[in-house]
Short mmCIF file of C-alpha atoms in Angstrom, two decimals:
data_model
loop_
_atom_site.label_atom_id
_atom_site.label_comp_id
_atom_site.label_asym_id
_atom_site.label_seq_id
_atom_site.Cartn_x
_atom_site.Cartn_y
_atom_site.Cartn_z
CA MET A 17 3.22 -20.87 -47.68
CA TYR A 18 1.55 -20.22 -44.34
CA LYS A 19 -1.92 -18.89 -44.33
CA ILE A 20 -3.17 -15.99 -42.27
CA GLU A 21 -6.98 -16.46 -42.43
CA LYS A 22 -7.44 -16.02 -46.27
CA GLN A 23 -4.05 -14.29 -46.99
CA ALA A 24 -1.08 -16.39 -48.04
CA VAL A 25 2.34 -15.17 -46.74
CA PRO A 26 5.71 -16.49 -48.08
CA LEU A 27 7.30 -18.67 -45.11
CA GLY A 28 10.71 -16.76 -45.50
CA LEU A 29 9.10 -13.62 -44.87
CA LEU A 30 7.42 -14.77 -41.72
CA GLN A 31 10.64 -16.30 -40.33
CA LYS A 32 12.72 -13.28 -40.75
CA ASN A 33 14.12 -12.46 -37.54
CA GLY A 34 12.55 -15.29 -35.48
CA ALA A 35 10.07 -13.35 -33.50
CA LYS A 36 6.60 -14.77 -32.75
CA ARG A 37 3.43 -13.93 -31.31
CA ARG A 38 0.56 -16.27 -30.87
CA HIS A 39 -2.01 -13.97 -32.06
CA PHE A 40 -2.58 -10.39 -33.53
CA PHE A 41 -5.84 -9.25 -34.81
CA CYS A 42 -7.85 -6.97 -37.33
CA MET A 43 -9.54 -4.05 -35.57
CA SER A 44 -12.65 -5.80 -36.24
CA GLY A 45 -11.51 -8.33 -33.64
CA VAL A 46 -11.32 -11.37 -36.13
CA PRO A 47 -8.26 -13.52 -34.72
CA MET A 48 -5.43 -14.43 -37.18
CA LYS A 49 -3.16 -17.34 -35.81
CA PHE A 50 0.26 -17.88 -36.76
CA SER A 51 2.06 -21.19 -36.35
CA CYS A 52 5.37 -19.89 -37.59
CA SER A 53 7.71 -17.08 -36.37
CA VAL A 54 6.44 -13.59 -37.20
CA PRO A 55 8.45 -10.27 -36.82
CA PHE A 56 6.47 -7.52 -35.37
CA ARG A 57 8.61 -4.75 -36.88
CA LEU A 58 7.16 -5.96 -40.28
CA LEU A 59 3.84 -5.14 -39.15
CA ALA A 60 3.93 -1.66 -40.70
CA VAL A 61 5.22 -3.01 -44.12
CA LEU A 62 2.64 -5.97 -44.13
CA GLY A 63 -0.18 -3.59 -42.98
CA VAL A 64 -2.05 -3.45 -46.32
CA TRP A 65 -1.01 -6.81 -47.76
CA VAL A 66 -1.67 -9.01 -44.64
CA LEU A 67 -4.65 -7.01 -43.23
CA ALA A 68 -6.27 -6.61 -46.63
CA GLY A 69 -9.14 -8.54 -45.46
CA CYS A 70 -9.73 -6.35 -42.32
CA GLN A 71 -11.78 -3.06 -42.32
CA MET A 72 -9.97 -0.63 -39.99
CA HIS A 73 -12.23 1.34 -38.05
CA PRO A 74 -11.27 3.78 -34.87
CA VAL A 75 -12.12 2.33 -31.46
CA SER A 76 -15.34 3.77 -30.28
CA VAL A 77 -15.57 5.09 -26.74
CA GLU A 78 -18.43 6.92 -24.72
CA GLY A 79 -19.24 10.07 -26.61
CA GLY A 80 -17.61 9.29 -29.94
CA VAL A 81 -14.51 8.12 -31.51
CA ALA A 82 -11.17 8.00 -29.52
CA PRO A 83 -8.58 10.48 -30.65
CA PRO A 84 -5.37 9.19 -32.04
CA VAL A 85 -2.98 7.89 -29.06
CA LYS A 86 0.13 10.01 -28.86
CA ALA A 87 3.14 8.29 -27.89
CA PRO A 88 4.24 9.05 -24.17
CA ASP A 89 6.90 11.70 -23.54
CA THR A 90 10.41 10.30 -23.08
CA GLN A 91 11.13 9.97 -19.29
CA LYS A 92 14.59 10.90 -17.76
CA ALA A 93 17.52 8.53 -18.50
CA SER A 94 18.12 8.21 -14.63
CA ASP A 95 14.65 6.82 -14.32
CA ARG A 96 15.57 3.48 -15.85
CA MET A 97 18.29 0.92 -16.58
CA ALA A 98 18.60 -1.01 -20.09
CA ILE A 99 19.73 -4.62 -19.76
CA GLU A 100 20.93 -5.84 -23.24
CA ALA A 101 19.19 -9.35 -23.79
CA HIS A 102 17.75 -10.81 -27.05
CA MET A 103 14.01 -11.52 -26.97
CA VAL A 104 13.50 -12.34 -23.58
CA TRP A 105 10.27 -14.37 -23.15
CA GLY A 106 10.66 -14.96 -19.45
CA GLY A 107 12.74 -14.44 -16.47
CA GLU A 108 12.68 -13.34 -12.64
CA VAL A 109 14.73 -11.02 -10.61
CA ARG A 110 15.44 -12.42 -6.95
CA CYS A 111 16.90 -9.81 -4.33
CA PHE A 112 19.12 -11.15 -1.39
CA ALA A 113 20.06 -7.89 0.24
CA LYS A 114 19.40 -4.11 -0.01
CA GLY A 115 20.23 -3.28 -3.53
CA GLU A 116 21.66 -6.51 -4.35
CA CYS A 117 19.72 -8.80 -6.69
CA ARG A 118 20.10 -11.52 -9.54
CA PHE A 119 18.21 -11.87 -12.60
CA VAL A 120 17.78 -15.02 -14.45
CA LEU A 121 16.33 -14.79 -17.88
CA VAL A 122 15.82 -16.90 -21.36
CA GLU A 123 16.72 -15.66 -24.48
CA HIS A 124 14.04 -17.28 -26.86
CA GLU A 125 15.72 -17.42 -30.21
CA GLU A 126 19.26 -17.68 -28.92
CA GLY A 127 18.52 -20.71 -27.06
CA ARG A 128 20.29 -19.27 -23.79
CA VAL A 129 19.80 -19.20 -20.16
CA VAL A 130 21.36 -15.85 -18.83
CA LEU A 131 22.28 -14.68 -15.25
CA HIS A 132 22.82 -11.14 -14.49
CA GLN A 133 24.01 -9.38 -11.16
CA LEU A 134 22.12 -6.17 -10.26
CA SER A 135 23.66 -3.88 -7.97
CA GLY A 136 21.87 -0.65 -7.26
CA ARG A 137 21.32 0.75 -10.69
CA THR A 138 23.75 -1.25 -12.79
CA SER A 139 23.79 -4.61 -14.24
CA ARG A 140 26.61 -7.21 -15.23
CA GLN A 141 26.13 -10.47 -16.91
CA LEU A 142 27.65 -13.32 -15.11
CA ASP A 143 27.04 -16.47 -17.20
CA ARG A 144 25.18 -17.62 -20.29
CA GLN A 145 24.45 -21.16 -20.96
CA PRO A 146 22.93 -22.92 -23.91
CA VAL A 147 19.62 -24.86 -23.96
CA ALA A 148 17.63 -26.35 -26.61
CA TYR A 149 15.70 -24.46 -29.18
CA HIS A 150 13.17 -21.92 -27.65
CA PRO A 151 13.52 -21.69 -23.88
CA ASP A 152 10.25 -19.71 -22.83
CA SER A 153 10.52 -18.81 -19.39
CA ALA A 154 12.71 -19.15 -16.25
CA VAL A 155 12.10 -18.87 -12.28
CA TRP A 156 14.10 -19.04 -9.21
CA LEU A 157 13.61 -21.98 -6.93
CA SER A 158 15.91 -20.95 -4.11
CA ASP A 159 18.72 -18.71 -3.71
CA THR A 160 21.03 -21.18 -5.75
CA LEU A 161 18.40 -23.02 -8.02
CA VAL A 162 16.66 -21.91 -11.04
CA ALA A 163 14.42 -23.67 -13.54
CA ALA A 164 13.90 -22.98 -17.37
CA ALA A 165 10.98 -24.15 -19.57
CA VAL A 166 12.50 -25.49 -22.85
CA GLU A 167 10.07 -26.19 -25.88
CA ALA A 168 12.12 -28.37 -28.02
CA THR A 169 13.14 -30.83 -25.24
CA GLY A 170 9.64 -30.35 -23.49
CA SER A 171 11.48 -30.20 -20.20
CA LEU A 172 12.24 -28.08 -17.24
CA ASP A 173 15.92 -27.52 -17.25
CA ILE A 174 17.19 -27.10 -13.82
CA PHE A 175 20.52 -25.28 -13.00
CA ARG A 176 22.49 -24.46 -9.94
CA VAL A 177 24.28 -21.08 -9.44
CA GLU A 178 27.77 -21.81 -8.42
CA GLY A 179 29.46 -18.74 -7.65
CA GLU A 180 28.89 -16.60 -10.82
CA ARG A 181 28.25 -19.84 -13.02
CA LEU A 182 24.96 -21.71 -14.07
CA VAL A 183 25.51 -25.33 -13.94
CA ARG A 184 22.83 -27.55 -15.29
CA ILE A 185 21.96 -30.49 -12.74
CA HIS A 186 18.81 -31.75 -14.05
CA GLN A 187 16.42 -32.04 -16.98
CA ALA A 188 12.81 -32.81 -15.86
CA PRO A 189 10.21 -34.11 -18.46
CA VAL A 190 7.16 -32.20 -18.73
CA GLY A 191 5.23 -34.24 -21.49
CA PHE A 192 4.91 -31.35 -23.89
CA ALA A 193 6.37 -28.03 -25.07
CA PRO A 194 6.10 -25.75 -21.96
CA ARG A 195 5.53 -22.04 -22.10
CA ASP A 196 5.81 -21.10 -18.49
CA VAL A 197 7.15 -22.64 -15.21
CA ILE A 198 6.18 -21.36 -11.82
CA LEU A 199 7.29 -22.55 -8.20
CA VAL A 200 4.33 -23.83 -6.34
CA SER A 201 6.36 -24.93 -2.89
CA ALA A 202 9.71 -25.62 -1.63
CA SER A 203 10.71 -27.28 1.53
CA GLN A 204 13.88 -29.05 2.82
CA GLY A 205 15.25 -29.78 -1.02
CA ARG A 206 11.75 -30.80 -2.30
CA TYR A 207 10.05 -28.52 -4.84
CA LYS A 208 6.69 -28.56 -6.56
CA LEU A 209 6.53 -26.86 -9.79
CA LEU A 210 3.66 -26.09 -12.39
CA ALA A 211 4.40 -25.95 -16.10
CA THR A 212 1.79 -24.84 -18.62
CA PRO A 213 1.91 -25.35 -22.48
CA TYR A 214 2.61 -23.16 -25.46
CA SER A 215 -0.32 -24.82 -26.97
CA GLY A 216 -2.51 -27.61 -25.52
CA LYS A 217 -4.90 -27.97 -22.78
CA ASN A 218 -2.83 -30.05 -20.33
CA VAL A 219 -0.86 -28.61 -17.62
CA ALA A 220 1.90 -30.68 -15.46
CA TRP A 221 2.41 -30.47 -11.72
CA ILE A 222 5.99 -31.73 -11.16
CA ASP A 223 7.54 -32.77 -7.95
CA TRP A 224 11.39 -32.67 -7.84
CA HIS A 225 13.83 -33.59 -5.21
CA GLU A 226 17.17 -31.52 -5.07
CA ASP A 227 19.48 -34.57 -4.68
CA ASN A 228 17.74 -36.41 -7.57
CA ARG A 229 16.96 -39.51 -5.60
CA GLN A 230 14.07 -40.07 -7.86
CA ALA A 231 13.10 -38.91 -11.25
CA ALA A 232 10.62 -36.07 -11.46
CA VAL A 233 7.31 -37.28 -12.76
CA PRO A 234 4.93 -34.89 -14.24
CA LYS A 235 1.11 -35.29 -13.21
CA ALA A 236 -0.96 -34.16 -16.15
CA VAL A 237 -4.35 -32.23 -15.70
CA ARG A 238 -6.69 -30.95 -18.38
CA TRP A 239 -7.15 -27.21 -18.04
CA CYS A 240 -7.91 -25.08 -20.86
CA GLU A 241 -6.43 -24.38 -24.24
CA ALA A 242 -3.04 -22.23 -24.21
CA PRO A 243 -2.94 -21.41 -20.39
CA TRP A 244 -0.31 -18.82 -20.40
CA HIS A 245 1.38 -17.36 -17.47
CA PRO A 246 -0.27 -18.89 -14.32
CA VAL A 247 -0.17 -17.03 -10.97
CA ARG A 248 -0.70 -17.88 -7.25
CA VAL A 249 -3.87 -16.17 -5.86
CA THR A 250 -4.81 -15.77 -2.29
CA LYS A 251 -8.59 -15.73 -2.92
CA ILE A 252 -11.02 -17.82 -5.20
CA PRO A 253 -14.60 -16.87 -5.50
CA GLY A 254 -16.80 -19.42 -3.80
CA LEU A 255 -13.92 -21.16 -2.12
CA ALA A 256 -11.86 -21.04 1.16
CA GLY A 257 -8.58 -20.19 0.50
CA GLY A 258 -6.36 -19.58 -2.55
CA GLY A 259 -4.77 -21.43 -5.29
CA PHE A 260 -3.65 -20.73 -8.74
CA ALA A 261 -5.18 -18.77 -11.85
CA VAL A 262 -4.51 -18.45 -15.47
CA ALA A 263 -5.61 -16.81 -18.50
CA CYS A 264 -6.43 -19.08 -21.37
CA LEU A 265 -5.64 -17.43 -24.79
CA ASP A 266 -7.50 -19.79 -27.05
CA ASP A 267 -10.42 -20.39 -24.90
CA ARG A 268 -10.62 -16.71 -24.08
CA LYS A 269 -11.43 -17.18 -20.19
CA VAL A 270 -9.76 -17.22 -16.88
CA VAL A 271 -9.69 -20.32 -14.74
CA ALA A 272 -8.47 -21.21 -11.23
CA VAL A 273 -7.70 -24.45 -9.16
CA SER A 274 -7.79 -24.62 -5.35
CA ASP A 275 -4.87 -25.36 -3.11
CA ALA A 276 -7.21 -27.98 -1.42
CA ASP A 277 -7.05 -30.09 -4.69
CA LEU A 278 -4.59 -29.19 -7.50
CA LEU A 279 -5.55 -32.20 -9.54
CA ALA A 280 -9.08 -31.04 -9.62
CA ALA A 281 -10.65 -29.71 -12.96
CA PRO A 282 -10.41 -25.91 -12.49
CA ARG A 283 -13.27 -23.41 -12.12
CA VAL A 284 -14.21 -20.88 -14.96
CA LEU A 285 -13.97 -17.50 -13.36
CA ALA A 286 -14.93 -15.54 -16.51
CA THR A 287 -15.21 -15.83 -20.31
CA PHE A 288 -14.46 -13.12 -22.82
CA GLY A 289 -14.96 -12.39 -26.34
CA ALA A 290 -11.36 -11.50 -26.95
CA VAL A 291 -8.03 -13.17 -26.15
CA ALA A 292 -7.32 -13.26 -22.37
CA ARG A 293 -3.63 -12.83 -22.60
CA HIS A 294 -2.33 -12.22 -18.89
CA ALA A 295 -3.84 -12.22 -15.50
CA ARG A 296 -2.35 -10.90 -12.10
CA PRO A 297 -3.88 -10.27 -8.69
CA SER A 298 -3.83 -7.09 -7.09
CA PRO A 299 -1.66 -6.94 -3.70
CA SER A 300 -4.57 -7.45 -1.37
CA GLY A 301 -5.93 -10.27 -3.56
CA GLN A 302 -9.24 -8.54 -3.87
CA TRP A 303 -9.09 -8.23 -7.59
CA LEU A 304 -7.55 -10.45 -10.48
CA TYR A 305 -6.74 -8.10 -13.44
CA VAL A 306 -6.90 -9.61 -16.94
CA ALA A 307 -5.30 -8.01 -19.69
CA LEU A 308 -7.45 -8.66 -23.05
CA GLU A 309 -5.66 -8.35 -26.23
CA THR A 310 -8.49 -6.63 -28.28
CA GLY A 311 -11.88 -4.96 -27.77
CA ALA A 312 -10.41 -1.66 -26.33
CA ARG A 313 -10.91 -2.64 -22.78
CA ASN A 314 -9.36 -5.04 -20.00
CA ALA A 315 -11.01 -6.29 -17.10
CA ARG A 316 -10.83 -7.38 -13.42
CA ILE A 317 -12.57 -9.89 -11.35
CA ASN A 318 -13.60 -9.56 -7.93
CA MET A 319 -12.11 -12.74 -6.06
CA GLN A 320 -14.47 -12.56 -3.14
CA THR A 321 -17.86 -12.22 -5.15
CA GLY A 322 -16.98 -13.18 -8.60
CA GLU A 323 -18.04 -9.87 -10.18
CA LEU A 324 -16.63 -9.03 -13.50
CA GLN A 325 -15.86 -5.38 -14.11
CA TYR A 326 -14.55 -4.07 -17.48
CA ILE A 327 -11.90 -1.30 -17.90
CA GLN A 328 -11.79 1.12 -20.71
CA SER A 329 -8.53 1.01 -22.71
CA PRO A 330 -6.96 3.94 -24.42
CA LEU A 331 -5.47 1.41 -27.04
CA THR A 332 -6.95 -1.98 -28.57
CA GLY A 333 -6.23 -3.54 -25.43
CA SER A 334 -3.00 -4.92 -23.52
CA VAL A 335 -0.85 -7.86 -23.34
CA ALA A 336 0.48 -7.85 -19.92
CA VAL A 337 -0.63 -6.50 -16.48
CA ALA A 338 0.81 -5.36 -13.14
CA PRO A 339 -1.31 -4.06 -10.35
CA LEU A 340 0.42 -1.79 -8.07
CA SER A 341 -2.66 -1.40 -5.54
CA ASP A 342 -6.07 -2.55 -5.74
CA ASP A 343 -7.10 0.23 -8.05
CA LEU A 344 -3.89 1.21 -9.60
CA VAL A 345 -2.64 -0.90 -12.44
CA VAL A 346 0.07 -0.97 -15.04
CA TRP A 347 -0.81 -2.31 -18.72
CA ALA A 348 1.75 -3.19 -21.07
CA GLU A 349 1.76 -3.29 -25.11
CA ASP A 350 4.10 -2.69 -27.76
CA GLY A 351 6.54 -0.04 -26.82
CA LYS A 352 4.56 1.49 -24.31
CA MET A 353 2.77 1.06 -20.98
CA TYR A 354 -0.25 2.98 -19.60
CA LEU A 355 -0.99 3.29 -15.85
CA GLN A 356 -4.62 3.72 -14.70
CA ARG A 357 -6.19 4.76 -11.42
CA LEU A 358 -9.59 3.41 -11.03
CA ASP A 359 -12.65 3.99 -8.82
CA ALA A 360 -14.71 1.09 -7.17
CA ASP A 361 -16.63 0.56 -10.34
CA ALA A 362 -13.68 0.23 -12.51
CA LYS A 363 -14.24 3.68 -13.96
CA VAL A 364 -10.92 5.30 -15.30
CA LEU A 365 -10.08 8.26 -13.13
CA GLU A 366 -6.65 8.91 -14.77
CA THR A 367 -4.20 7.50 -17.32
CA ARG A 368 -0.60 7.94 -17.50
CA TRP A 369 2.16 6.59 -19.84
CA ILE A 370 5.64 5.18 -19.84
CA LYS A 371 7.73 4.33 -22.78
CA THR A 372 9.27 0.96 -23.26
CA SER A 373 11.94 -0.46 -25.46
CA GLY A 374 9.89 -3.05 -27.23
CA PHE A 375 6.93 -5.40 -27.29
CA SER A 376 6.41 -5.51 -23.39
CA THR A 377 4.97 -9.03 -22.47
CA GLY A 378 6.36 -9.67 -19.11
CA LEU A 379 6.26 -7.28 -16.01
CA GLN A 380 7.71 -7.82 -12.59
CA LEU A 381 7.24 -5.60 -9.60
CA ILE A 382 10.16 -5.61 -7.07
CA ASP A 383 12.49 -3.22 -5.53
CA VAL A 384 15.64 -3.68 -7.49
CA ASP A 385 17.61 -0.70 -6.24
CA GLY A 386 16.90 -1.04 -2.49
CA ASP A 387 15.39 2.41 -2.07
CA GLY A 388 12.09 1.29 -0.59
CA GLU A 389 9.97 2.06 -4.04
CA GLN A 390 8.73 -0.72 -6.25
CA ASP A 391 10.34 -0.79 -9.43
CA LEU A 392 9.27 -2.67 -12.52
CA VAL A 393 11.11 -5.12 -14.69
CA VAL A 394 9.73 -5.25 -18.14
CA LEU A 395 10.64 -8.18 -20.68
CA ASN A 396 10.54 -7.01 -24.26
CA SER A 397 9.87 -10.17 -26.18
CA VAL A 398 10.66 -9.12 -29.71
CA ASP A 399 13.48 -6.75 -28.97
CA THR A 400 17.00 -6.51 -27.49
CA VAL A 401 16.52 -4.89 -24.17
CA VAL A 402 14.93 -5.46 -20.79
CA ASP A 403 13.86 -2.45 -19.23
CA VAL A 404 14.14 -1.70 -15.43
CA ILE A 405 11.92 1.18 -14.69
CA TYR A 406 12.58 2.73 -11.19
CA GLY A 407 9.71 3.86 -8.80
CA PRO A 408 7.69 5.60 -7.80
CA LEU A 409 6.02 4.60 -11.16
CA TRP A 410 2.93 6.61 -11.06
CA ASN A 411 5.01 9.88 -10.13
CA ARG A 412 7.48 9.13 -13.14
CA ALA A 413 4.83 8.30 -15.76
CA VAL A 414 3.42 11.25 -17.93
CA GLU A 415 0.02 12.39 -18.46
CA ARG A 416 -1.68 11.92 -21.90
CA LEU A 417 -1.47 15.14 -23.69
#
């Protein structure tokens, strides 16, 4: 038996389908942690049983109670492409020429690293290689090298792309079960990577040589509890230059570390009363947007002054964010995304919607089809489809009715 707060749930029911999410909440905002796999499509069935201790209240907004949120209208089929892939927890598209890109992704429950060729608005799977249990993310290191973070082996598995095949060439130890890996720098076959944990407070900076002349050695630094989805930022309040920022789920805060001293203890940029799920900077670097999982609002941090602004959400909150500009942002949740245009004080001027194919926990803005418009790659972590939604995104979103 696994316990969710005071409610006991049979293990077999929780493990069915193998999907997992670190947190979900009662509407009252009380966190319920899972240490095992939880299928989200069971939430409707479990609603009364699992959430029996929760009092369900409508979210209050200025002027009264928010009306029920309507599902977005269906966009045109030509506005998107669906790529079949099972429970994609992480991945990255890299484009080489106009309309020619490659997409590396990890299938979390299948234990696979997968390579796709994207040409214009078509996709073709090239290769699919096994790794140990629960790969969580993948990133390009160069045009021919990719790294995948793998929980069971506590490693970064590095592959070389040879033609249309993925060939594993190295396994770099991390020192913990990694959730995320990002590229910090690359020069003449030398790569610096940052790995962050699924759970725990330590992150690891890893230096790796492509020719493997010496073993990759991780340098651990204590950051915060569950720092998910780190990102490079060009500005940090009170400091010259940029560095790296991350949302800390269990500590409910956002922290940043400067390029000047990557091994230093991070600075706390903001602390929240809700889970800080995902943080991403606006294109100019002026704002760091933060997806808050509960509380009917999200946030942004002024990366020059440190000012914190809250943003009203039409839903409980969101689990992923992708800023299109300083004042135009995409938020993602289960089966939908909402786009918000904001004023200088973070007041919502307009909200529009786009339907997605599942629980949308990863977003990447990139021009996939080479038409000069930013497209959005949506990783649906509990479903079998990756969405590629073509721009212009604001114009193709629909207004809330």
